[in-house]
Every structure is written in structure tokens, then in C-alpha cells.
Amino acid sequence: MNNQILQNIKAIQQRIENACKTSGRNSNDVQLLLATKTVAAIDIQTAIQSGTTLIGENKVQELKDKFEALKIVPHQTHFIGHLQTNKIKDVLLYADCIHSVDRLALATQLQKRLEQEDRTVDVMLQINTSYEASKYGAAPEEALNFAQAVNQLDRIHITGLMTIGLFSAEAERVRKCFQLLKHLQRQILDKNIPVHELSMGMSNDLEIAIEEGATMIRVGTAIFGQRQYPDSYYWGETLI
Ligand SMILES: *Cc1c(COP(=O)(O)O)cnc(C)c1O
């Protein structure tokens, strides 16, 4: 199992290299984030020891559960799932960056908590570039206003934009999502908001994302294998 994870990471690194070659990019400019939802801490340790030290979790409970076990391996943790405002306090204990700031109400609450704690946090703004109703993220038409509003909140440091591409076998439709995020990045950079990171691309579409300018790809299945998890891992906590 462990060996398999390391082999899979090598294969992903090769895919990153190839995609960078195709698009004339430097592979040092594309970071790999391990999407570790439902993966046991011991397997995450193995992956981190291979030198890939950036992980992303979707659930605050999983952040908590794995925190102790992962302390022994230096790494960075990003929160990449849908964040409910009542989990802000916990997420700030365990995550170095929140990838999924998708609405102003969340950012406002986050600012409030950060003021109380007298600290700051790095975030990315999640944009719904596929226009699927099931997905979270600010509407692309709102992205500039959203970024400008969040940028007013002094405890929140915006580092980039994040999106989940359309789940489709039609590469050109997937590509449109990533092109849209790149376009929004240019608009927002024009307003001097430092959205340098573009977090886009997963197991099935990372080549397209890299060709369109991804600086961070989030890969789970191609490294840890198929796992069983409800859709709520992508789309947030369903109220059961
Ligand atoms: C699970 C997940 C990923 C990784 O997707 P794979 O298809 O398993 O590579 C990326 N981003 C988010 C937000 C995820 O929840």
C-alpha cells in the first residue's frame, strides 16, 4: 500500500512534468497538494515523507482527528472543503490556509474571529466556474466585487483563486472553466489584489489545468485510490 502511494506520487510528478513541457512552463511553478479526505494518517505520513508536504482536507473533523498523528512530519495543511461559519474557530486551529472562501458572509465572520485572536490567515477565493448549481463558489460575474470586498478585511490575506472544473469527459468544456478562472485572475490582479495562486486541476483534469495556468493542483484519487465518500465532501456538509 505504502509503496503504491509513493509510485503514484511519482507518476503524478511525471504528469506534471509532461504538462509543463507541453505548455512551456517550469514544473517548479506547479505545486502538488495531496487531497487526503478519508485517507488514514499513516498513509498521509508516507506521502509527506516522499517530499510532498502540502495536504488538503475537506472536513474539520478530519483535520482534528489526524492533527496529532501528522505533527511528527513537517507539512502544511489547507482546508479545501465547504466551510460553515460555526467551524471557523476550529479550522483556524488546524489549517494554514483556507482554500474555499466562497461567500462574503463567511469572510466577514472569519475577519471577526481573526480580530479576536489578533492574527491573520491566508485564503483563496472559490469561484464556481462550471456554473453547476450543486457546487459552491462565488459566481464568476461576482468574482471581482467579491475579491474587492474580501480585500477590505485586513486580517484576511488573499493569495489566489480556486475552482473545481466541470466533471465531464469533454475536455474543451473543462478547459473553459480553467480559462475563466485565469481571466478572472487577470481582472483581479489589475485591481492590485495579489491572487497569484490558481488552485485548479484534479486527478482527471490536471493536464488541462496546468496548460491553462494552474499553480497548484489538488490530487486525491490518482494517489490514494478510489475511496468511498458522499458528495458532501465536495459540496459541503449535508444537513442530515
Ligand atoms: C477530493 C478533492 C480533490 C481531489 O480530487 P480527485 O479527483 O480525487 O483527485 C480536489 N479538490 C477538492 C475540493 C476535493 O474535494
PDB file of N, CA and C and ligand atoms in Angstrom, residues 35 37 58 80 162 164 202-204 218-222 227 229 233-234, ligand 1:
ATOM      1  N   ALA A  35      -4.891  15.682  -1.835  1.00  0.00           N
ATOM      2  CA  ALA A  35      -6.271  15.754  -1.316  1.00  0.00           C
ATOM      3  C   ALA A  35      -6.515  14.487  -0.500  1.00  0.00           C
ATOM      4  N   LYS A  37      -8.829  13.520   1.878  1.00  0.00           N
ATOM      5  CA  LYS A  37     -10.090  13.145   2.560  1.00  0.00           C
ATOM      6  C   LYS A  37     -10.219  11.627   2.676  1.00  0.00           C
ATOM      7  N   ASN A  58     -11.075  18.191   3.641  1.00  0.00           N
ATOM      8  CA  ASN A  58     -12.397  18.753   3.362  1.00  0.00           C
ATOM      9  C   ASN A  58     -13.280  18.916   4.590  1.00  0.00           C
ATOM     10  N   ILE A  80      -9.880  22.590   2.165  1.00  0.00           N
ATOM     11  CA  ILE A  80     -10.366  22.724   0.782  1.00  0.00           C
ATOM     12  C   ILE A  80     -11.859  22.414   0.640  1.00  0.00           C
ATOM     13  N   MET A 162      -9.520  29.665  -6.457  1.00  0.00           N
ATOM     14  CA  MET A 162      -9.657  28.206  -6.511  1.00  0.00           C
ATOM     15  C   MET A 162     -10.943  27.850  -7.256  1.00  0.00           C
ATOM     16  N   ILE A 164     -13.237  24.179  -8.912  1.00  0.00           N
ATOM     17  CA  ILE A 164     -13.375  22.767  -9.273  1.00  0.00           C
ATOM     18  C   ILE A 164     -13.927  22.759 -10.696  1.00  0.00           C
ATOM     19  N   MET A 202      -7.489  18.390 -10.899  1.00  0.00           N
ATOM     20  CA  MET A 202      -7.561  17.247 -10.004  1.00  0.00           C
ATOM     21  C   MET A 202      -7.069  16.014 -10.786  1.00  0.00           C
ATOM     22  N   SER A 203      -7.316  14.818 -10.256  1.00  0.00           N
ATOM     23  CA  SER A 203      -6.768  13.606 -10.894  1.00  0.00           C
ATOM     24  C   SER A 203      -7.065  13.533 -12.392  1.00  0.00           C
ATOM     25  N   ASN A 204      -8.284  13.893 -12.759  1.00  0.00           N
ATOM     26  CA  ASN A 204      -8.706  13.664 -14.143  1.00  0.00           C
ATOM     27  C   ASN A 204      -8.422  14.818 -15.097  1.00  0.00           C
ATOM     28  N   ARG A 218      -4.743  19.796  -7.056  1.00  0.00           N
ATOM     29  CA  ARG A 218      -5.188  19.055  -5.862  1.00  0.00           C
ATOM     30  C   ARG A 218      -5.544  17.637  -6.289  1.00  0.00           C
ATOM     31  N   VAL A 219      -4.724  16.684  -5.844  1.00  0.00           N
ATOM     32  CA  VAL A 219      -4.884  15.326  -6.364  1.00  0.00           C
ATOM     33  C   VAL A 219      -5.133  14.327  -5.232  1.00  0.00           C
ATOM     34  N   GLY A 220      -6.197  13.562  -5.359  1.00  0.00           N
ATOM     35  CA  GLY A 220      -6.531  12.540  -4.379  1.00  0.00           C
ATOM     36  C   GLY A 220      -6.551  11.150  -4.986  1.00  0.00           C
ATOM     37  N   THR A 221      -7.551  10.876  -5.802  1.00  0.00           N
ATOM     38  CA  THR A 221      -7.800   9.535  -6.321  1.00  0.00           C
ATOM     39  C   THR A 221      -6.578   8.916  -7.003  1.00  0.00           C
ATOM     40  N   ALA A 222      -5.882   9.671  -7.819  1.00  0.00           N
ATOM     41  CA  ALA A 222      -4.758   9.110  -8.574  1.00  0.00           C
ATOM     42  C   ALA A 222      -3.587   8.746  -7.658  1.00  0.00           C
ATOM     43  N   ARG A 227     -11.812   6.176  -3.112  1.00  0.00           N
ATOM     44  CA  ARG A 227     -12.367   5.995  -1.773  1.00  0.00           C
ATOM     45  C   ARG A 227     -13.857   6.210  -1.830  1.00  0.00           C
ATOM     46  N   TYR A 229     -16.797   8.215  -0.430  1.00  0.00           N
ATOM     47  CA  TYR A 229     -17.235   9.346   0.387  1.00  0.00           C
ATOM     48  C   TYR A 229     -18.434   9.978  -0.294  1.00  0.00           C
ATOM     49  N   TYR A 233     -18.620  15.715   0.548  1.00  0.00           N
ATOM     50  CA  TYR A 233     -17.216  16.067   0.710  1.00  0.00           C
ATOM     51  C   TYR A 233     -16.813  17.174  -0.256  1.00  0.00           C
ATOM     52  N   TYR A 234     -17.413  17.176  -1.416  1.00  0.00           N
ATOM     53  CA  TYR A 234     -17.144  18.279  -2.335  1.00  0.00           C
ATOM     54  C   TYR A 234     -18.054  19.461  -2.042  1.00  0.00           C
TER      55      TYR A 234
HETATM   56  C1  LIG B   1     -11.314  15.370  -3.440  1.00  0.00           C
HETATM   57  C2  LIG B   1     -10.979  16.715  -3.922  1.00  0.00           C
HETATM   58  C3  LIG B   1      -9.960  16.897  -4.852  1.00  0.00           C
HETATM   59  C4  LIG B   1      -9.189  15.739  -5.491  1.00  0.00           C
HETATM   60  O1  LIG B   1      -9.995  15.090  -6.414  1.00  0.00           O
HETATM   61  P1  LIG B   1      -9.511  13.707  -7.102  1.00  0.00           P
HETATM   62  O2  LIG B   1     -10.406  13.573  -8.257  1.00  0.00           O
HETATM   63  O3  LIG B   1      -9.712  12.653  -6.053  1.00  0.00           O
HETATM   64  O4  LIG B   1      -8.096  13.873  -7.461  1.00  0.00           O
HETATM   65  C5  LIG B   1      -9.656  18.198  -5.243  1.00  0.00           C
HETATM   66  N1  LIG B   1     -10.329  19.266  -4.743  1.00  0.00           N
HETATM   67  C6  LIG B   1     -11.324  19.123  -3.846  1.00  0.00           C
HETATM   68  C7  LIG B   1     -12.021  20.327  -3.345  1.00  0.00           C
HETATM   69  C8  LIG B   1     -11.683  17.856  -3.414  1.00  0.00           C
HETATM   70  O5  LIG B   1     -12.671  17.710  -2.543  1.00  0.00           O
END
